[in-house]
PDB file of C-alpha atoms in Angstrom:
ATOM      1  CA  SER C 491     -15.285   1.229  11.657  1.00 79.00           C
ATOM      2  CA  TYR C 492     -15.612   2.313   8.261  1.00 87.00           C
ATOM      3  CA  LEU C 493     -14.744  -0.569   5.776  1.00 90.00           C
ATOM      4  CA  VAL C 494     -12.941   0.077   2.409  1.00 93.00           C
ATOM      5  CA  THR C 495     -13.180  -2.062  -0.689  1.00 94.00           C
ATOM      6  CA  GLN C 496     -10.742  -2.303  -3.617  1.00 95.00           C
ATOM      7  CA  SER C 497     -10.758  -4.784  -6.045  1.00 88.00           C
ATOM      8  CA  THR C 498      -7.435  -6.845  -6.008  1.00 91.00           C
ATOM      9  CA  SER C 499      -5.894  -6.383  -9.365  1.00 95.00           C
ATOM     10  CA  VAL C 500      -5.970  -4.398 -12.743  1.00 96.00           C
ATOM     11  CA  SER C 501      -4.276  -5.257 -15.826  1.00 97.00           C
ATOM     12  CA  VAL C 502      -3.785  -2.969 -18.772  1.00 97.00           C
ATOM     13  CA  ALA C 503      -1.367  -2.394 -21.588  1.00 97.00           C
ATOM     14  CA  PRO C 504       0.749   0.438 -22.279  1.00 97.00           C
ATOM     15  CA  GLY C 505      -0.976   3.290 -23.284  1.00 97.00           C
ATOM     16  CA  GLN C 506      -3.838   2.566 -22.476  1.00 97.00           C
ATOM     17  CA  THR C 507      -5.554   3.839 -19.758  1.00 97.00           C
ATOM     18  CA  ALA C 508      -6.253   2.115 -16.033  1.00 97.00           C
ATOM     19  CA  LYS C 509      -9.286   2.842 -13.687  1.00 97.00           C
ATOM     20  CA  ILE C 510      -9.091   1.676 -10.625  1.00 97.00           C
ATOM     21  CA  THR C 511     -11.824   2.071  -7.942  1.00 96.00           C
ATOM     22  CA  CYS C 512     -12.644   2.635  -4.027  1.00 96.00           C
ATOM     23  CA  GLY C 513     -15.926   1.920  -2.410  1.00 95.00           C
ATOM     24  CA  GLY C 514     -17.898   1.866   0.747  1.00 93.00           C
ATOM     25  CA  PRO C 515     -20.528   3.635   2.223  1.00 90.00           C
ATOM     26  CA  ASP C 516     -21.477   7.370   1.347  1.00 91.00           C
ATOM     27  CA  ILE C 517     -17.712   7.411   0.566  1.00 93.00           C
ATOM     28  CA  GLU C 518     -18.775   9.964  -1.968  1.00 93.00           C
ATOM     29  CA  ARG C 519     -19.057  12.321   1.149  1.00 91.00           C
ATOM     30  CA  LYS C 520     -15.804  11.301   2.701  1.00 92.00           C
ATOM     31  CA  ILE C 521     -12.882  12.868   1.536  1.00 94.00           C
ATOM     32  CA  VAL C 522     -10.628  10.183  -0.244  1.00 96.00           C
ATOM     33  CA  HIS C 523      -6.561  10.062  -0.607  1.00 97.00           C
ATOM     34  CA  TRP C 524      -4.807   7.774  -3.214  1.00 98.00           C
ATOM     35  CA  TYR C 525      -0.876   6.083  -2.706  1.00 98.00           C
ATOM     36  CA  GLN C 526       1.162   4.524  -5.222  1.00 98.00           C
ATOM     37  CA  GLN C 527       3.739   2.022  -3.550  1.00 97.00           C
ATOM     38  CA  LYS C 528       6.433  -0.010  -5.649  1.00 97.00           C
ATOM     39  CA  PRO C 529       8.039  -3.067  -4.282  1.00 95.00           C
ATOM     40  CA  GLY C 530      10.457  -2.509  -1.344  1.00 94.00           C
ATOM     41  CA  GLN C 531       9.195   0.862  -1.564  1.00 97.00           C
ATOM     42  CA  ALA C 532       7.421   3.424   1.193  1.00 97.00           C
ATOM     43  CA  PRO C 533       3.804   4.479   0.007  1.00 98.00           C
ATOM     44  CA  VAL C 534       3.783   7.917  -2.006  1.00 98.00           C
ATOM     45  CA  LEU C 535       0.565  10.320  -2.361  1.00 97.00           C
ATOM     46  CA  VAL C 536      -0.424  10.993  -6.069  1.00 98.00           C
ATOM     47  CA  ILE C 537      -3.993  12.128  -5.481  1.00 97.00           C
ATOM     48  CA  PHE C 538      -5.577  13.855  -2.180  1.00 96.00           C
ATOM     49  CA  TYR C 539      -9.059  15.280  -1.532  1.00 96.00           C
ATOM     50  CA  ASP C 540     -10.543  12.918  -4.213  1.00 96.00           C
ATOM     51  CA  GLU C 541      -8.511  15.067  -7.304  1.00 96.00           C
ATOM     52  CA  ASP C 542      -5.916  16.973  -6.737  1.00 96.00           C
ATOM     53  CA  ARG C 543      -2.376  15.961  -7.332  1.00 97.00           C
ATOM     54  CA  PRO C 544       1.129  17.078  -5.087  1.00 95.00           C
ATOM     55  CA  SER C 545       3.921  18.253  -7.141  1.00 94.00           C
ATOM     56  CA  GLY C 546       5.471  16.087  -8.845  1.00 94.00           C
ATOM     57  CA  ILE C 547       2.624  13.768  -9.971  1.00 97.00           C
ATOM     58  CA  PRO C 548       2.694  13.560 -13.865  1.00 96.00           C
ATOM     59  CA  GLU C 549      -0.742  15.009 -15.105  1.00 97.00           C
ATOM     60  CA  ARG C 550      -1.626  11.716 -15.842  1.00 97.00           C
ATOM     61  CA  PHE C 551      -3.070  10.808 -12.621  1.00 98.00           C
ATOM     62  CA  SER C 552      -6.245  11.644 -11.553  1.00 98.00           C
ATOM     63  CA  GLY C 553      -9.051  11.531  -8.903  1.00 97.00           C
ATOM     64  CA  SER C 554     -13.037  10.964  -8.917  1.00 97.00           C
ATOM     65  CA  ASN C 555     -15.240  10.609  -5.991  1.00 96.00           C
ATOM     66  CA  SER C 556     -18.995  10.225  -6.988  1.00 92.00           C
ATOM     67  CA  GLY C 557     -21.897   7.879  -7.458  1.00 85.00           C
ATOM     68  CA  ASN C 558     -20.870   6.088  -3.918  1.00 85.00           C
ATOM     69  CA  MET C 559     -17.435   5.445  -5.819  1.00 94.00           C
ATOM     70  CA  ALA C 560     -13.579   6.955  -5.700  1.00 97.00           C
ATOM     71  CA  SER C 561     -11.408   6.322  -8.936  1.00 97.00           C
ATOM     72  CA  LEU C 562      -7.882   6.773  -9.986  1.00 98.00           C
ATOM     73  CA  THR C 563      -7.116   7.118 -13.531  1.00 98.00           C
ATOM     74  CA  ILE C 564      -4.435   6.803 -14.995  1.00 98.00           C
ATOM     75  CA  SER C 565      -3.770   7.821 -18.662  1.00 97.00           C
ATOM     76  CA  GLY C 566      -1.476   6.503 -20.840  1.00 97.00           C
ATOM     77  CA  VAL C 567      -0.038   3.858 -18.597  1.00 97.00           C
ATOM     78  CA  GLU C 568       3.829   3.464 -18.651  1.00 97.00           C
ATOM     79  CA  ALA C 569       5.663   0.477 -17.368  1.00 97.00           C
ATOM     80  CA  GLY C 570       7.091   2.676 -14.686  1.00 96.00           C
ATOM     81  CA  ASP C 571       2.960   2.629 -13.269  1.00 97.00           C
ATOM     82  CA  GLU C 572       2.878  -0.782 -12.357  1.00 97.00           C
ATOM     83  CA  ALA C 573       2.372  -0.875  -8.533  1.00 97.00           C
ATOM     84  CA  ASP C 574       0.114  -1.393  -5.977  1.00 97.00           C
ATOM     85  CA  TYR C 575      -2.294   1.574  -5.233  1.00 98.00           C
ATOM     86  CA  TYR C 576      -4.088   1.945  -1.998  1.00 98.00           C
ATOM     87  CA  CYS C 577      -6.699   4.534  -1.156  1.00 97.00           C
ATOM     88  CA  GLN C 578      -7.258   5.976   1.771  1.00 97.00           C
ATOM     89  CA  VAL C 579     -10.825   7.567   3.443  1.00 96.00           C
ATOM     90  CA  TRP C 580     -10.532   9.680   6.418  1.00 91.00           C
ATOM     91  CA  ASP C 581     -13.358   8.684   8.767  1.00 86.00           C
ATOM     92  CA  THR C 582     -14.521  12.174  10.644  1.00 84.00           C
ATOM     93  CA  VAL C 583     -16.975  10.284  13.071  1.00 86.00           C
ATOM     94  CA  THR C 584     -13.929   8.840  14.486  1.00 87.00           C
ATOM     95  CA  ALA C 585     -10.880  10.597  12.901  1.00 88.00           C
ATOM     96  CA  HIS C 586      -9.858   7.242  12.115  1.00 91.00           C
ATOM     97  CA  ARG C 587      -7.773   7.234   8.335  1.00 95.00           C
ATOM     98  CA  VAL C 588      -8.817   3.609   6.774  1.00 95.00           C
ATOM     99  CA  PHE C 589      -6.917   2.456   3.624  1.00 97.00           C
ATOM    100  CA  GLY C 590      -8.600   0.002   1.396  1.00 96.00           C
ATOM    101  CA  GLY C 591      -6.583  -3.518   1.121  1.00 95.00           C
ATOM    102  CA  GLY C 592      -4.756  -2.243  -2.287  1.00 96.00           C
ATOM    103  CA  THR C 593      -5.090  -2.877  -5.956  1.00 97.00           C
ATOM    104  CA  LYS C 594      -1.941  -4.500  -7.651  1.00 97.00           C
ATOM    105  CA  LEU C 595      -1.618  -3.120 -11.293  1.00 97.00           C
ATOM    106  CA  THR C 596       0.306  -5.091 -13.967  1.00 97.00           C
ATOM    107  CA  VAL C 597       0.986  -3.279 -17.320  1.00 97.00           C
ATOM    108  CA  LEU C 598       1.028  -6.135 -19.555  1.00 95.00           C
TER     109      LEU C 598
ATOM    110  CA  GLN F 146      13.587  18.160   1.319  1.00 90.00           C
ATOM    111  CA  VAL F 147      11.559  16.321   3.749  1.00 93.00           C
ATOM    112  CA  GLN F 148      13.211  13.194   5.317  1.00 96.00           C
ATOM    113  CA  LEU F 149      11.781  10.828   7.956  1.00 98.00           C
ATOM    114  CA  VAL F 150      13.932   7.966   9.818  1.00 98.00           C
ATOM    115  CA  GLU F 151      12.036   5.626  11.569  1.00 98.00           C
ATOM    116  CA  SER F 152      14.633   3.057  13.888  1.00 98.00           C
ATOM    117  CA  GLY F 153      13.952   1.071  16.903  1.00 97.00           C
ATOM    118  CA  GLY F 154      12.076  -1.806  15.090  1.00 97.00           C
ATOM    119  CA  GLY F 155      13.637  -5.338  16.312  1.00 97.00           C
ATOM    120  CA  VAL F 156      12.571  -8.748  17.259  1.00 98.00           C
ATOM    121  CA  VAL F 157      10.775  -9.207  20.319  1.00 98.00           C
ATOM    122  CA  GLN F 158       9.291 -12.089  22.506  1.00 98.00           C
ATOM    123  CA  PRO F 159       5.282 -11.912  22.610  1.00 98.00           C
ATOM    124  CA  GLY F 160       4.234  -9.623  25.934  1.00 97.00           C
ATOM    125  CA  ARG F 161       7.370  -7.317  25.868  1.00 98.00           C
ATOM    126  CA  SER F 162       7.782  -3.907  24.752  1.00 98.00           C
ATOM    127  CA  LEU F 163       9.869  -1.804  21.887  1.00 98.00           C
ATOM    128  CA  ARG F 164      10.207   1.875  21.232  1.00 98.00           C
ATOM    129  CA  LEU F 165      10.172   2.969  17.711  1.00 98.00           C
ATOM    130  CA  SER F 166      11.662   6.424  17.430  1.00 98.00           C
ATOM    131  CA  CYS F 167      11.062   8.896  14.578  1.00 98.00           C
ATOM    132  CA  ALA F 168      13.591  11.808  13.280  1.00 98.00           C
ATOM    133  CA  VAL F 169      11.925  14.230  10.968  1.00 97.00           C
ATOM    134  CA  SER F 170      14.438  16.912   9.029  1.00 96.00           C
ATOM    135  CA  GLY F 171      13.649  19.332   6.222  1.00 95.00           C
ATOM    136  CA  VAL F 172      10.234  20.947   7.687  1.00 92.00           C
ATOM    137  CA  ILE F 173       9.200  22.999  10.755  1.00 94.00           C
ATOM    138  CA  PHE F 174       8.272  19.494  12.716  1.00 96.00           C
ATOM    139  CA  SER F 175       6.327  21.600  15.397  1.00 96.00           C
ATOM    140  CA  ASP F 176       4.094  22.819  12.396  1.00 95.00           C
ATOM    141  CA  TYR F 177       2.891  19.439  11.514  1.00 95.00           C
ATOM    142  CA  PRO F 178       0.738  16.856  12.838  1.00 97.00           C
ATOM    143  CA  MET F 179       2.270  13.187  13.063  1.00 97.00           C
ATOM    144  CA  HIS F 180       1.180   9.445  12.536  1.00 98.00           C
ATOM    145  CA  TRP F 181       2.088   5.785  12.571  1.00 98.00           C
ATOM    146  CA  VAL F 182       1.126   3.323   9.773  1.00 98.00           C
ATOM    147  CA  ARG F 183       1.985  -0.493   9.713  1.00 98.00           C
ATOM    148  CA  GLN F 184       1.634  -2.401   6.981  1.00 98.00           C
ATOM    149  CA  THR F 185       2.053  -6.402   6.748  1.00 96.00           C
ATOM    150  CA  PRO F 186       1.439  -8.876   3.441  1.00 91.00           C
ATOM    151  CA  ASP F 187      -1.586 -10.169   5.113  1.00 90.00           C
ATOM    152  CA  LYS F 188      -3.633  -6.727   6.202  1.00 90.00           C
ATOM    153  CA  GLY F 189      -1.820  -4.339   3.895  1.00 93.00           C
ATOM    154  CA  LEU F 190      -1.577  -0.751   5.454  1.00 97.00           C
ATOM    155  CA  GLU F 191      -2.956  -0.062   8.595  1.00 96.00           C
ATOM    156  CA  TRP F 192      -2.896   3.368  10.739  1.00 96.00           C
ATOM    157  CA  VAL F 193      -1.765   2.750  13.983  1.00 97.00           C
ATOM    158  CA  ALA F 194      -1.983   6.311  15.587  1.00 97.00           C
ATOM    159  CA  PHE F 195      -2.148  10.080  15.256  1.00 96.00           C
ATOM    160  CA  ILE F 196      -0.466  13.202  17.648  1.00 97.00           C
ATOM    161  CA  SER F 197      -1.155  16.919  16.848  1.00 97.00           C
ATOM    162  CA  HIS F 198       1.265  18.997  16.335  1.00 97.00           C
ATOM    163  CA  ASP F 199       1.567  19.857  19.696  1.00 96.00           C
ATOM    164  CA  GLY F 200       1.310  16.834  21.274  1.00 96.00           C
ATOM    165  CA  THR F 201      -2.173  17.800  22.933  1.00 96.00           C
ATOM    166  CA  ASN F 202      -4.126  15.539  20.510  1.00 96.00           C
ATOM    167  CA  ARG F 203      -3.993  11.835  20.294  1.00 96.00           C
ATOM    168  CA  ASN F 204      -5.784   9.243  18.308  1.00 94.00           C
ATOM    169  CA  TYR F 205      -4.885   5.675  18.070  1.00 96.00           C
ATOM    170  CA  ALA F 206      -6.725   2.718  15.921  1.00 95.00           C
ATOM    171  CA  ASP F 207      -8.954   0.635  17.755  1.00 94.00           C
ATOM    172  CA  PHE F 208      -6.716  -2.504  17.517  1.00 93.00           C
ATOM    173  CA  VAL F 209      -4.374  -0.834  19.862  1.00 92.00           C
ATOM    174  CA  LYS F 210      -6.317  -1.192  22.567  1.00 81.00           C
ATOM    175  CA  GLY F 211      -4.429   0.972  24.834  1.00 91.00           C
ATOM    176  CA  ARG F 212      -0.916  -1.019  24.652  1.00 97.00           C
ATOM    177  CA  PHE F 213       0.181   1.721  22.298  1.00 98.00           C
ATOM    178  CA  SER F 214       1.408   5.243  23.196  1.00 98.00           C
ATOM    179  CA  ILE F 215       2.251   8.453  20.353  1.00 98.00           C
ATOM    180  CA  SER F 216       4.497  10.863  21.628  1.00 98.00           C
ATOM    181  CA  ARG F 217       6.805  13.935  20.338  1.00 98.00           C
ATOM    182  CA  ASP F 218       9.336  16.189  21.444  1.00 97.00           C
ATOM    183  CA  ASN F 219       9.025  18.985  19.204  1.00 97.00           C
ATOM    184  CA  SER F 220      12.583  20.461  20.543  1.00 97.00           C
ATOM    185  CA  GLU F 221      14.611  17.146  19.009  1.00 97.00           C
ATOM    186  CA  ASN F 222      12.266  17.283  16.133  1.00 97.00           C
ATOM    187  CA  ARG F 223      11.032  13.556  17.176  1.00 98.00           C
ATOM    188  CA  GLN F 224       7.975  11.479  17.062  1.00 98.00           C
ATOM    189  CA  TYR F 225       7.880   8.061  19.561  1.00 98.00           C
ATOM    190  CA  LEU F 226       5.535   4.960  19.379  1.00 98.00           C
ATOM    191  CA  GLN F 227       5.857   3.135  22.571  1.00 98.00           C
ATOM    192  CA  MET F 228       4.180  -0.462  21.993  1.00 98.00           C
ATOM    193  CA  ASN F 229       3.217  -2.412  24.965  1.00 98.00           C
ATOM    194  CA  SER F 230       1.813  -6.207  25.612  1.00 97.00           C
ATOM    195  CA  LEU F 231       3.193  -6.628  22.014  1.00 98.00           C
ATOM    196  CA  THR F 232       1.514  -9.998  20.073  1.00 97.00           C
ATOM    197  CA  THR F 233       2.485 -11.918  16.573  1.00 96.00           C
ATOM    198  CA  GLU F 234      -0.294  -9.803  15.485  1.00 96.00           C
ATOM    199  CA  ASP F 235       2.005  -6.509  15.502  1.00 97.00           C
ATOM    200  CA  THR F 236       4.711  -7.821  13.555  1.00 98.00           C
ATOM    201  CA  ALA F 237       4.648  -5.222  10.638  1.00 98.00           C
ATOM    202  CA  LEU F 238       7.042  -2.460   9.421  1.00 98.00           C
ATOM    203  CA  TYR F 239       6.138   0.527  10.891  1.00 98.00           C
ATOM    204  CA  TYR F 240       6.325   3.592   9.170  1.00 98.00           C
ATOM    205  CA  CYS F 241       6.337   7.083  10.097  1.00 98.00           C
ATOM    206  CA  ALA F 242       4.062   9.765   8.307  1.00 98.00           C
ATOM    207  CA  SER F 243       3.302  13.048   8.492  1.00 97.00           C
ATOM    208  CA  ASP F 244      -0.089  14.513   8.288  1.00 95.00           C
ATOM    209  CA  GLY F 245      -0.673  16.398   4.740  1.00 92.00           C
ATOM    210  CA  GLY F 246      -3.990  18.014   5.518  1.00 90.00           C
ATOM    211  CA  GLY F 247      -7.742  15.708   5.256  1.00 89.00           C
ATOM    212  CA  GLY F 248      -6.604  13.054   6.999  1.00 90.00           C
ATOM    213  CA  SER F 249      -3.852  12.594   3.650  1.00 95.00           C
ATOM    214  CA  PHE F 250      -0.297  10.864   4.999  1.00 96.00           C
ATOM    215  CA  ASP F 251       2.230  13.313   2.713  1.00 95.00           C
ATOM    216  CA  HIS F 252       5.593  12.418   3.790  1.00 96.00           C
ATOM    217  CA  TRP F 253       6.427   8.518   4.558  1.00 98.00           C
ATOM    218  CA  GLY F 254      10.030   7.568   5.982  1.00 98.00           C
ATOM    219  CA  GLN F 255      10.817   3.921   5.000  1.00 97.00           C
ATOM    220  CA  GLY F 256       9.807   2.304   7.821  1.00 98.00           C
ATOM    221  CA  THR F 257      11.134  -0.281  10.764  1.00 98.00           C
ATOM    222  CA  LEU F 258      10.739  -3.873  11.183  1.00 98.00           C
ATOM    223  CA  VAL F 259       8.965  -5.137  14.285  1.00 98.00           C
ATOM    224  CA  THR F 260       8.999  -8.770  14.821  1.00 98.00           C
ATOM    225  CA  VAL F 261       7.046 -10.361  17.479  1.00 98.00           C
ATOM    226  CA  SER F 262       8.095 -14.157  17.894  1.00 96.00           C
ATOM    227  CA  SER F 263       8.678 -16.401  20.636  1.00 94.00           C
TER     228      SER F 263
END
């Protein structure tokens, strides 16, 4: 089955830019989605179809997928962005959905 | 707004069964494919099962191995997960989630906790 890898943690100061990456075989040919999860809460979709933002998600959140790596970029990081972030891929071969292990974003 | 509310979790012995339920409101339920996703501290988020909007198409994660069955009742705006032959590895918080297209999950419930323990 398809495997997705994420770095375990990223730390940034407020106002800086955080980049969270997600890797996998030929991931640039896959559709990637990103979720934010704060402690005690359910995940929230923040980026879908590689780069689209659902309504209500700030423009500070952006996504890309090229060069064998998918990325979630958060510009002007705020304290409220501290959370776990998960990438998720749709493996169209099996129709299975696969999550990365999650990246903990710490705002210093 | 869209609301998903899971129920049916609890403590169960290994080898026993449990049936989870998810009540959906705020959308035309029969238009939406649905999923179950689970989460543990060790393994993180894991997709469990999918059911098409009309229930004719279902798909399961490999670890289900024929033990779980997803179903839905569009007249009741509910989906279900029947879990049989439970093991300690199935201990997790189980989320109900709606399909957002492209394999994504656009709305989530708050989860129901399943603990498999003797």
